[in-house]
Short mmCIF file of C-alpha atoms and ligand atoms in Angstrom, two decimals:
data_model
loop_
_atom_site.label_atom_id
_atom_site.label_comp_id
_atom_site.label_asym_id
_atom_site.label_seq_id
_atom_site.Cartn_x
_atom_site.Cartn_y
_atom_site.Cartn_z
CA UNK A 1 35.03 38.56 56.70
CA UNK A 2 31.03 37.62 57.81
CA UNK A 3 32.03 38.39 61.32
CA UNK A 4 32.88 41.90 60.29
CA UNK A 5 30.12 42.31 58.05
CA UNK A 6 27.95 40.64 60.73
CA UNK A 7 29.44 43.29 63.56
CA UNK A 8 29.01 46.08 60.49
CA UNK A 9 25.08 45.43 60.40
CA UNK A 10 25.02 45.55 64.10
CA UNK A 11 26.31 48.62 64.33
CA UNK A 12 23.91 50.10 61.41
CA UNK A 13 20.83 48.48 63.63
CA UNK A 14 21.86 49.76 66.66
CA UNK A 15 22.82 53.52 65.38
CA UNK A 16 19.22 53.14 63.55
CA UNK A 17 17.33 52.29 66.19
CA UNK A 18 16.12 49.79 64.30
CA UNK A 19 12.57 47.59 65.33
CA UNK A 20 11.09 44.42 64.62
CA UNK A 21 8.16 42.59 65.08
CA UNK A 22 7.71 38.74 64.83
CA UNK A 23 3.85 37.40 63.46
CA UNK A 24 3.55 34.14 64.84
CA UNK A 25 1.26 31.24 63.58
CA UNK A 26 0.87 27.96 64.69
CA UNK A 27 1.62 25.70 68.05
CA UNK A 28 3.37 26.90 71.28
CA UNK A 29 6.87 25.25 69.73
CA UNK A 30 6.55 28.24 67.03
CA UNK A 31 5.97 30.66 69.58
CA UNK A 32 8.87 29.08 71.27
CA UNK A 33 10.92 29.40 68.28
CA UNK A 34 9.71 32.88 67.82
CA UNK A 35 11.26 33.85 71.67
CA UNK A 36 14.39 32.55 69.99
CA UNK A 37 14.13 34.42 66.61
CA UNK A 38 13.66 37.41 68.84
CA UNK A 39 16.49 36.35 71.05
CA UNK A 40 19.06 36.67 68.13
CA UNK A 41 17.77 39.85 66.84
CA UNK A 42 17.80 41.38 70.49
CA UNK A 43 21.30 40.56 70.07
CA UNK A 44 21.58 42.41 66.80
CA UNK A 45 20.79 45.38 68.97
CA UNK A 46 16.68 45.63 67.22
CA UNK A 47 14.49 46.36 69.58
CA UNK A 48 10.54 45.06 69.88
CA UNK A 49 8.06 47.14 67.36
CA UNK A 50 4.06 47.53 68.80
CA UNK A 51 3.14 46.00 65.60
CA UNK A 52 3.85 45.19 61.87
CA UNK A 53 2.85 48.52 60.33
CA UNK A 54 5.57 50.37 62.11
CA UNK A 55 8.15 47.57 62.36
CA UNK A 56 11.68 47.88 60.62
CA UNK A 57 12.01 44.25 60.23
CA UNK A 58 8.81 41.84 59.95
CA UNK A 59 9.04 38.26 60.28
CA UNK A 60 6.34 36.11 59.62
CA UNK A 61 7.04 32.52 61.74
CA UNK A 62 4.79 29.92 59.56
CA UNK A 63 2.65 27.52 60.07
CA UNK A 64 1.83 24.25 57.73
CA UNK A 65 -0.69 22.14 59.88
CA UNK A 66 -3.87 23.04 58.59
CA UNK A 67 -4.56 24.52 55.00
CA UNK A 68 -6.53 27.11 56.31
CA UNK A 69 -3.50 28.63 58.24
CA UNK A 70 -1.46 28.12 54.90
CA UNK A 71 -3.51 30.43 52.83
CA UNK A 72 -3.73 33.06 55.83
CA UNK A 73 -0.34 33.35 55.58
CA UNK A 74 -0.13 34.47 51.65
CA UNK A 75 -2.90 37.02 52.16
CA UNK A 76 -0.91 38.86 54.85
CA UNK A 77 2.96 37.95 53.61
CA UNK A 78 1.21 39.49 50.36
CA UNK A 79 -0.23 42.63 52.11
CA UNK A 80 3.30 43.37 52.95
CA UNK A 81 3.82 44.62 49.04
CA UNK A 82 1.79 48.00 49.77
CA UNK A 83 4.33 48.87 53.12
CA UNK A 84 7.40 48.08 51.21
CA UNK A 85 6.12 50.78 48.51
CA UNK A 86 6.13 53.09 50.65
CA UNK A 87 9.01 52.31 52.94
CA UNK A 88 11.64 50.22 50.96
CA UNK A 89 14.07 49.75 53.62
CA UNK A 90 11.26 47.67 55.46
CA UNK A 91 12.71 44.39 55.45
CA UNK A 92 9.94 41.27 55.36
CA UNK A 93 11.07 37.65 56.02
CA UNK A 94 9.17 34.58 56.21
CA UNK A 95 10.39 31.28 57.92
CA UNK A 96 9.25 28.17 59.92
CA UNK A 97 7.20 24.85 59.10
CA UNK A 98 5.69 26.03 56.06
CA UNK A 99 9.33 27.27 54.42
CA UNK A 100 10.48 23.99 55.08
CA UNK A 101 7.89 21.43 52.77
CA UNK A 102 10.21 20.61 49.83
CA UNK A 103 9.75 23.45 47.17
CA UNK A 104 8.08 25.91 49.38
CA UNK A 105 10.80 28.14 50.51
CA UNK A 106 11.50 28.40 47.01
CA UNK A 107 8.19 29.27 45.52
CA UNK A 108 7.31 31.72 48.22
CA UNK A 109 10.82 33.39 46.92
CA UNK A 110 9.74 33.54 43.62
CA UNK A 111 6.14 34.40 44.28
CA UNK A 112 6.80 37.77 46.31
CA UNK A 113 10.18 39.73 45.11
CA UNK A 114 9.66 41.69 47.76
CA UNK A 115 10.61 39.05 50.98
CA UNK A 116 13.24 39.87 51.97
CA UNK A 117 14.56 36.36 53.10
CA UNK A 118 13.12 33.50 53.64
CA UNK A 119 14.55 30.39 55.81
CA UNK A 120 13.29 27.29 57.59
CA UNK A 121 13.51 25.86 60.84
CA UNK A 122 16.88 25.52 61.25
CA UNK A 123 18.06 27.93 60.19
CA UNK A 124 17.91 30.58 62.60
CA UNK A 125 21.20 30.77 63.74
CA UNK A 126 22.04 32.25 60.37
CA UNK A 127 20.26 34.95 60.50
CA UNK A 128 22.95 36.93 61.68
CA UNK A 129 24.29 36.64 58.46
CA UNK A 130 20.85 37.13 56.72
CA UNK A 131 20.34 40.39 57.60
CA UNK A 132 23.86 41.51 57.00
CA UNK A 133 23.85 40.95 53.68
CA UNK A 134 20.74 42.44 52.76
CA UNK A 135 21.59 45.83 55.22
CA UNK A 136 24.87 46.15 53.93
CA UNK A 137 24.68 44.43 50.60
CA UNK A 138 20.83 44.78 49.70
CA UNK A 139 21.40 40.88 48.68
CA UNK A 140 18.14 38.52 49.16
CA UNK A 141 19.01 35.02 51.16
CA UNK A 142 17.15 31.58 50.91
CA UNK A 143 17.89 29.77 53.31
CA UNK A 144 16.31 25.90 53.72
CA UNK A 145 17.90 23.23 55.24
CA UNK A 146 17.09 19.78 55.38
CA UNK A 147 19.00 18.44 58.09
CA UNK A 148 16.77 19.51 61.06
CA UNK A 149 18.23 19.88 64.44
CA UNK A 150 17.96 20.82 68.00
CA UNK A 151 18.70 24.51 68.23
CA UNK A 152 18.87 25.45 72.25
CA UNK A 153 22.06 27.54 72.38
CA UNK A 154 20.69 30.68 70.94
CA UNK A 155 19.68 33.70 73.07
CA UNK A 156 15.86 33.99 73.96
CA UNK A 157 13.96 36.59 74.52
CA UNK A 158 10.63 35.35 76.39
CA UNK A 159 7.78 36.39 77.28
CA UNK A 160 8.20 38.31 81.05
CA UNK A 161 7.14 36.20 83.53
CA UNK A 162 5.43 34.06 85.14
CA UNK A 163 5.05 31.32 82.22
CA UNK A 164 8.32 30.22 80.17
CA UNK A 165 7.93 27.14 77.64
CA UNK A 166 10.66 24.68 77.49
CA UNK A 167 11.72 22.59 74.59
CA UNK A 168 12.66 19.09 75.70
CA UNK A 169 12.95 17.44 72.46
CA UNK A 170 12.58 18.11 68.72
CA UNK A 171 10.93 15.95 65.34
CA UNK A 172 8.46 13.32 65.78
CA UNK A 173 9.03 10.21 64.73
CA UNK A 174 5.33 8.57 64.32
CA UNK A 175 4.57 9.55 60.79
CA UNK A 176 0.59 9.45 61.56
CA UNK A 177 -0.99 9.76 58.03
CA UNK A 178 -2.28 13.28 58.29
CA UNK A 179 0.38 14.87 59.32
CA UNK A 180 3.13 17.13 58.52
CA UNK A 181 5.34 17.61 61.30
CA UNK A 182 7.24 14.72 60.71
CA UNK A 183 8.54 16.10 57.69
CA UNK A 184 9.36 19.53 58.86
CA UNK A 185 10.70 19.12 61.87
CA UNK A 186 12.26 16.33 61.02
CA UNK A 187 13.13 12.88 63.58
CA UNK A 188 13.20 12.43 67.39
CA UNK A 189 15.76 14.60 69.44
CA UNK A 190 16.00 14.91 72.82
CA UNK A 191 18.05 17.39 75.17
CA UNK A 192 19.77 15.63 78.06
CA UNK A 193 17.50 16.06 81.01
CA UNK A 194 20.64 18.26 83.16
CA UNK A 195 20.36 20.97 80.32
CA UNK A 196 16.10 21.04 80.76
CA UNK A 197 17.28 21.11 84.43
CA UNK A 198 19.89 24.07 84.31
CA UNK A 199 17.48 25.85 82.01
CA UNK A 200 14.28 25.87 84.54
CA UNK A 201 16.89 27.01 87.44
CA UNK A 202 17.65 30.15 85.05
CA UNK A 203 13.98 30.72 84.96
CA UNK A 204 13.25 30.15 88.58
CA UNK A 205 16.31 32.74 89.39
CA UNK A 206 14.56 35.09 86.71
CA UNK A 207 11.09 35.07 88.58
CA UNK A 208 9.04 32.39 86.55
CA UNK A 209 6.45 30.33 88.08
CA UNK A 210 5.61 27.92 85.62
CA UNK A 211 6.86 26.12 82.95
CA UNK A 212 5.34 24.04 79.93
CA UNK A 213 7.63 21.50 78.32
CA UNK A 214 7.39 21.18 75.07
CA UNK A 215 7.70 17.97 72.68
CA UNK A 216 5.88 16.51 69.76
CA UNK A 217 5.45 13.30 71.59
CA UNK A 218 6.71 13.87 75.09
CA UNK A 219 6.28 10.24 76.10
CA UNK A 220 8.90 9.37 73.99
CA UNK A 221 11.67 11.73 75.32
CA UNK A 222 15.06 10.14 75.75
CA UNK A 223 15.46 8.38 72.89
CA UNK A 224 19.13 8.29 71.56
CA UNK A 225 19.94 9.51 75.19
CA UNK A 226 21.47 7.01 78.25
CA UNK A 227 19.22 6.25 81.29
CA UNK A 228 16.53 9.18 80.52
CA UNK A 229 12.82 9.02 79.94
CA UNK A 230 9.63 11.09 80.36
CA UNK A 231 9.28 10.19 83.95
CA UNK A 232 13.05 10.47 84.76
CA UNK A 233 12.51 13.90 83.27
CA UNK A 234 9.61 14.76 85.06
CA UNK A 235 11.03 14.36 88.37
CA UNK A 236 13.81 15.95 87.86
CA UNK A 237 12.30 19.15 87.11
CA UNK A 238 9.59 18.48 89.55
CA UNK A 239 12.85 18.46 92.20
CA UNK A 240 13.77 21.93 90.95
CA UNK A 241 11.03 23.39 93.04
CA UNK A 242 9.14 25.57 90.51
CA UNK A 243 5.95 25.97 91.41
CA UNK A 244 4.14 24.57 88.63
CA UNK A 245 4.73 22.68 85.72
CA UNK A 246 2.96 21.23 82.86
CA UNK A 247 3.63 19.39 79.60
CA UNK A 248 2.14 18.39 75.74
CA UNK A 249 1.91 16.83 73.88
CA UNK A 250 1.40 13.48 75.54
CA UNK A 251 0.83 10.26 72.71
CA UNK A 252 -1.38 8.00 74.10
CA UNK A 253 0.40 5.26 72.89
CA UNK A 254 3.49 6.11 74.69
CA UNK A 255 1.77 7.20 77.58
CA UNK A 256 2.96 5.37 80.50
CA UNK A 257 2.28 4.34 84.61
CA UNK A 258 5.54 5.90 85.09
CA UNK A 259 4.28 9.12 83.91
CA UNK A 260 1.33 9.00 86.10
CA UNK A 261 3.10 7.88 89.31
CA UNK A 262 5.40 11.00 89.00
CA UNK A 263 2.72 13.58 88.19
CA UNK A 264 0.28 12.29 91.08
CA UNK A 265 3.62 12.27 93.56
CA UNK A 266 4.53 15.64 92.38
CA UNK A 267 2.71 18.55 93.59
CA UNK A 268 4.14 21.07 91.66
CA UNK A 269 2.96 18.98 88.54
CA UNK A 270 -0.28 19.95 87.40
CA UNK A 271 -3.01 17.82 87.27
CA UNK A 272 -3.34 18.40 83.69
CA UNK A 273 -3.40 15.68 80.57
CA UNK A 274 -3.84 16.74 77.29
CA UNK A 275 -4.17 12.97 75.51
CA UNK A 276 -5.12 13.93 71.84
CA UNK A 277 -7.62 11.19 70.61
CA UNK A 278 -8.01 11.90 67.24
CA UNK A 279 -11.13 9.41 66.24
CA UNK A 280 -13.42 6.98 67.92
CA UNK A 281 -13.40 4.93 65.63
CA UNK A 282 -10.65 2.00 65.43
CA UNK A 283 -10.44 0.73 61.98
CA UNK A 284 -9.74 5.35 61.48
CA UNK A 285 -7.21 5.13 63.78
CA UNK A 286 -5.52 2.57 62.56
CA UNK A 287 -5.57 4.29 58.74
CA UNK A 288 -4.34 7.26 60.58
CA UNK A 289 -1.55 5.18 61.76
CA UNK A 290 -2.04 6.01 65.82
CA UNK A 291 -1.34 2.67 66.63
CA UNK A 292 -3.73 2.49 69.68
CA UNK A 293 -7.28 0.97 69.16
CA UNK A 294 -10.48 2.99 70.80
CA UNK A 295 -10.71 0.61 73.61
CA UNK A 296 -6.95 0.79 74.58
CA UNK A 297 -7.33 4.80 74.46
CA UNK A 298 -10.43 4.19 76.66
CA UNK A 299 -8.93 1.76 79.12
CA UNK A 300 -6.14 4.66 79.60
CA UNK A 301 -8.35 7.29 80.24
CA UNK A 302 -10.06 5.11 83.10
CA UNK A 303 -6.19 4.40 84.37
CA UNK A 304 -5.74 8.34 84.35
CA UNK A 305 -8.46 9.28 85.94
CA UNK A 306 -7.95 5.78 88.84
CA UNK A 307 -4.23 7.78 89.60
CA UNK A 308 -5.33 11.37 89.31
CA UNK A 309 -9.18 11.62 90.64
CA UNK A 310 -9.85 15.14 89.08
CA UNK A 311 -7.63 15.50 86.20
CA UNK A 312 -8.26 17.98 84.04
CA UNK A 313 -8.46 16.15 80.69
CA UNK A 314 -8.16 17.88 77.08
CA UNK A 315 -8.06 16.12 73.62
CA UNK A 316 -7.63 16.82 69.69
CA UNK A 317 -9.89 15.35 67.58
CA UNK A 318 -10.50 15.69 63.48
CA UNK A 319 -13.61 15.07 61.80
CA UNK A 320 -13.83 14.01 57.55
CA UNK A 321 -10.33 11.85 57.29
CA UNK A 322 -10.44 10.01 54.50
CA UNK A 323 -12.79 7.43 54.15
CA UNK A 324 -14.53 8.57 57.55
CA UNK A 325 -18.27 7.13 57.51
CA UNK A 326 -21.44 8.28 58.90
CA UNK A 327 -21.05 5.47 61.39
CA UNK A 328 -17.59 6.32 62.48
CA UNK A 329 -18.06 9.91 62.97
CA UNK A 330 -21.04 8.78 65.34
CA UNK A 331 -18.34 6.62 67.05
CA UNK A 332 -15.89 9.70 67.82
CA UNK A 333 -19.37 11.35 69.10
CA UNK A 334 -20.03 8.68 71.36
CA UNK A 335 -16.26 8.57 72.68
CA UNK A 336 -16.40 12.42 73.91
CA UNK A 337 -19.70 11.70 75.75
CA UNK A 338 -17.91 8.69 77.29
CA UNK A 339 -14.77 10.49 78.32
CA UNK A 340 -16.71 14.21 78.68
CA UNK A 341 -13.00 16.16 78.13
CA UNK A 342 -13.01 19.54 80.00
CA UNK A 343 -11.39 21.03 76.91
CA UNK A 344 -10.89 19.55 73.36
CA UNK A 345 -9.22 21.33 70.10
CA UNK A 346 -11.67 19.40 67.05
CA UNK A 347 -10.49 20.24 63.28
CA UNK A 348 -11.62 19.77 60.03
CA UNK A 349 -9.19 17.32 58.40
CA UNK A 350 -7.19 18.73 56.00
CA UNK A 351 -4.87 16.98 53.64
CA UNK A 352 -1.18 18.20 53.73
CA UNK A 353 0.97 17.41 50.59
CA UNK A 354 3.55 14.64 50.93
CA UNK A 355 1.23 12.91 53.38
CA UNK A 356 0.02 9.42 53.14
CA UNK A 357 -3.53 10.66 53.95
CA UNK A 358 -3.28 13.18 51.19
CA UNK A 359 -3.15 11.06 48.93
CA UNK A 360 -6.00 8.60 49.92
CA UNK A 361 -8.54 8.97 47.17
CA UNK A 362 -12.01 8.62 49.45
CA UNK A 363 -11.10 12.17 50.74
CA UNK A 364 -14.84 13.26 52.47
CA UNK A 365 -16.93 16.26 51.07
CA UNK A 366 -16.44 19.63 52.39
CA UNK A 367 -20.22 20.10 53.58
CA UNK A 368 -20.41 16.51 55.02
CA UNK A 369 -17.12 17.55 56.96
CA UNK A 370 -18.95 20.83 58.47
CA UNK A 371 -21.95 19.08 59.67
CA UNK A 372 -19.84 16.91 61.66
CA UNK A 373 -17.29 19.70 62.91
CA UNK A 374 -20.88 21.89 63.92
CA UNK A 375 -21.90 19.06 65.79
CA UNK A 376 -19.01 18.25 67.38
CA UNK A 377 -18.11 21.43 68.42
CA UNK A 378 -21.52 22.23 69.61
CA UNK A 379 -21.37 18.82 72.15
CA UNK A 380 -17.73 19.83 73.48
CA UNK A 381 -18.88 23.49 74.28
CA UNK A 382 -21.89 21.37 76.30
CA UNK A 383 -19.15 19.54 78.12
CA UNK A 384 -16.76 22.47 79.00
CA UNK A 385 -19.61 24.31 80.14
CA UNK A 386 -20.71 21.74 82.43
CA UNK A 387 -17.31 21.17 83.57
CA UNK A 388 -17.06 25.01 84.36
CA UNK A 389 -20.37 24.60 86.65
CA UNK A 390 -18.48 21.76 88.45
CA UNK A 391 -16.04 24.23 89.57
CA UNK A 392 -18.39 26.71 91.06
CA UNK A 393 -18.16 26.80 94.63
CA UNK A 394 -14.56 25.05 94.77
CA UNK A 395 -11.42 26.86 96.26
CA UNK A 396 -8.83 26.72 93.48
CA UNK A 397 -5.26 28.11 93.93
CA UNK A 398 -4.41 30.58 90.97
CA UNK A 399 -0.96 31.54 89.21
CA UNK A 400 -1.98 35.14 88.27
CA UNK A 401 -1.34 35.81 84.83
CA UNK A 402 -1.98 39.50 83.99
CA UNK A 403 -4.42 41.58 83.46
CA UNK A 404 -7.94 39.96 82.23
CA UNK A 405 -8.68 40.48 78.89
CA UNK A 406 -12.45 40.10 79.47
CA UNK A 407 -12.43 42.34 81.76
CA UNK A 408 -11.23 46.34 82.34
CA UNK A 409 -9.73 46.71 85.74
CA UNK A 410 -9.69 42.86 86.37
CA UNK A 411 -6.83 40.34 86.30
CA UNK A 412 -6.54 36.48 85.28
CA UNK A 413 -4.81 33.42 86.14
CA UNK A 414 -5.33 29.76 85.53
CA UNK A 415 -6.13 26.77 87.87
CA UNK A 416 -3.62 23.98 88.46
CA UNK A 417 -5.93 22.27 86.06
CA UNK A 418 -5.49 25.13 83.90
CA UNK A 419 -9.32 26.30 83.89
CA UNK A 420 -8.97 30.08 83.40
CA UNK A 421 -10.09 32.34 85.93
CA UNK A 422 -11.11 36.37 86.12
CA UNK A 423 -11.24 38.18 89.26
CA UNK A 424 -11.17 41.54 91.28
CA UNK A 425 -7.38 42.23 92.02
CA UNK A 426 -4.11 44.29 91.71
CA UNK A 427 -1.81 43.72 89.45
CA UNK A 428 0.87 43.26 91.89
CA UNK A 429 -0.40 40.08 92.39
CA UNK A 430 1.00 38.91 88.89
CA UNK A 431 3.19 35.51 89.31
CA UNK A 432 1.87 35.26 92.26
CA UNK A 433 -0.19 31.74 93.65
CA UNK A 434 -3.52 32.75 95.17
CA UNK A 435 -6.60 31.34 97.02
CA UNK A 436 -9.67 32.35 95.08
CA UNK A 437 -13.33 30.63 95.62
CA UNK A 438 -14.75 30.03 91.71
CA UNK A 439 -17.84 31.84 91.91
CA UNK A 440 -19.33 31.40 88.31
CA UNK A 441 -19.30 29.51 85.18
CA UNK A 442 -18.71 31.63 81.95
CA UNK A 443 -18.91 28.96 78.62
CA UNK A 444 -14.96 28.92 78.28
CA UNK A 445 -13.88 30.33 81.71
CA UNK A 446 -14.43 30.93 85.25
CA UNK A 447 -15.34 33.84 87.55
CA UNK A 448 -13.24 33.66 90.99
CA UNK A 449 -13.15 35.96 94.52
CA UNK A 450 -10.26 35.95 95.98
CA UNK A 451 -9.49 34.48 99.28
S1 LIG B 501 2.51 12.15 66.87
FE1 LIG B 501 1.48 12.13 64.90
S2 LIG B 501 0.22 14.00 64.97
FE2 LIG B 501 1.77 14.23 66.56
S3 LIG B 501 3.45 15.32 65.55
FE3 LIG B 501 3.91 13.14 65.39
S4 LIG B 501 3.09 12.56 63.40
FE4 LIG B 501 2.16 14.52 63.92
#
């Protein structure tokens, strides 16, 4: 009976020419869930939209890290009202993180009449269903689950290539006080490293060049799974041939030798860490519940850098958690001059119901919170400026990306560090590896010539 309605809708969709279009907020494992979203409505037979305005279906993929992103999401979900007025067989769904906080799915439903359906993060496979009920039935669905699973058997459509992300695991299981994923996306799962294997063969035969693997806390891939780890996973890919590969998030707690042997004996691994400190301050990280101390995180750094001379180091780092003096801010300060990242992503902690943190009652003003995020920002934009200038001069080999946004007429790639680049070239060169001297520093890229 749902298969027929199912097949019923797809035949409506298809003799509609019906179009979506997928809004996307958040990390790169929402944008990976997106190319899966889009996968199963490919398979309903809609095809992409340009944008939201003229779109048949909307979806909005959500986000509940930061507050910020939260309330972003109701003003646009909400501007949504005015296009169904005037076009009432516009369907508008909302799903991802933020459906899935206890309650939320279900006030969002009740908030706005006119969503169309709302679900969480598993439960994409059901979509299918979703939309056959309200195209042939004009019936609503609210859809949470939450028993949250690994979801890799549903049809993708990706981004063309060169760059594909791959999911290697699911859930997180270190509960740091702040944060929210935990609860979400629910505990550690890993996929057995021959199906991350078989998948980066399909990409290699379907022309991509790179891929990122994707995991909350990749160090800790394999759990639950016999004779597998990060490093066992690493070279196995690494053996696939692919040209490049990368990987985040990396917990540096769980960050290992192992890890480093295989990426420095690897060349198609790029020489790329993104280590997310979060504080300089020990006595904060240990209320954030990181379970490494600042001189641990320090000594690893120094072990990175002793296996991979160059390494092109990035970090996360939150100013105002809880209880955050004057003196420890200065101590998170003094740990980015130490370890001078070449990129960092710094926040403004924000609490996130449900979490410990949240509920710490020596939450920091807002205005002491911006002085430290201005001044923190302002040193790191110092540091990847000067790290730029290091580059000038240096032959790099490129993966070319596309066309450069900065520039008309111009096309961009990134450095096997991952520094990007703009230069003079054809298009045709797109997934292609070239030689290019750097030939200036811009304050978040790099200017190249090719070779
Ligand atoms: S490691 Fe900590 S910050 Fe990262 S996803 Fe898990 S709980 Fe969140």
């Amino acid at each position: 009976m749902l298969q027929k309605k199912i097949q019923a809708a797809r035949e409506w969709i298809r003799a509609h020419s019906l179009t979506f279009y997928i809004e996307t907020y958040g990390c790169q494992m929402n944008a990976h869930d997106s190319e899966k979203i889009a996968g199963v409505l490919a398979d309903m037979g809609y095809a992409p939209a340009e944008d939201k305005y003229s779109a048949d279906l909307v979806l909005f993929n959500t986000c509940c890290v930061r507050e910020n992103a939260e309330n972003k999401i109701y003003g646009n979900v909400g501007k949504m009202k005015k296009i169904k007025q005037k076009h009432k067989d516009r369907i508008v769904g909302v799903c991802g993180c933020m459906m899935q906080q206890p309650g939320a799915g279900e006030h969002l439903y009740k908030m706005f009449p006119f969503v169309d359906m709302v679900f969480g993060t598993t439960n994409m496979q059901e979509l299918p269903a979703m939309l056959a009920d309200k195209l042939m039935e004009k019936r609503r669905s609210l859809n949470v689950r939450d028993d949250v699973m690994v979801e890799e058997q549903l049809p993708m459509l990706r981004m063309p290539p060169p760059l594909a992300t791959v999911n290697i695991m699911q859930g997180c299981d270190n509960f740091c006080t702040y944060c929210i994923v935990p609860y979400v996306r629910g505990r550690e799962h890993s996929r057995p490293i021959d199906d991350v294997v078989r998948e980066v063969h399909t990409l290699i035969d379907a022309g991509y060049r790179e891929v990122m693997l994707l995991g909350q806390n990749v160090n800790s891939y394999g759990k639950g799974l016999e004779d597998a780890d990060f490093p066992k996973l690493l070279d196995a890919v690494a053996k696939t041939g692919i040209p490049r590969i990368r990987f985040m998030t990396s917990h540096p707690k769980d960050a290992s030798m192992a890890m480093l042997e295989q990426m420095a004996k690897h060349d198609n691994i790029c020489k790329q860490l993104h280590l997310p400190v979060q504080a300089g301050s020990t006595r904060v990280l240990q209320e954030m519940n990181r379970r490494y101390t600042r001189e641990q995180y320090l000594r690893l750094i120094e072990q990175v850098r002793a296996a991979i001379p160059g390494i092109f180091l990035s970090t996360d780092v939150m100013v105002g958690f809880p209880g955050e003096t004057d003196a420890e801010f200065r101590e998170t300060v003094t740990l980015m001059e130490q370890v001078k990242y070449d990129t960092a992503f710094t926040f403004v902690y924000s609490p996130r119901r449900g979490t410990k943190a949240a509920a710490m009652t020596n939450q920091i003003p807002e205005n002491i919170k911006q002085q430290r995020i201005v001044e923190l920002v302002a040193l790191q934009a110092k540091h990847t400026y000067e790290s730029n200038l290091a580059s000038v001069g240096k032959i790099e080999e490129i993966l070319i990306e596309g066309p450069s946004t900065k520039d008309a007429g111009s096309i961009c790639g990134r450095t096997d560090g991952g520094k990007m680049v703009n230069l003079q070239g054809s298009l045709d060169l797109v997934g292609s590896i070239v030689r290019a001297e750097i030939t200036e520093a811009k304050k978040t890229t790099l200017l190249g010539k090719l070779l």
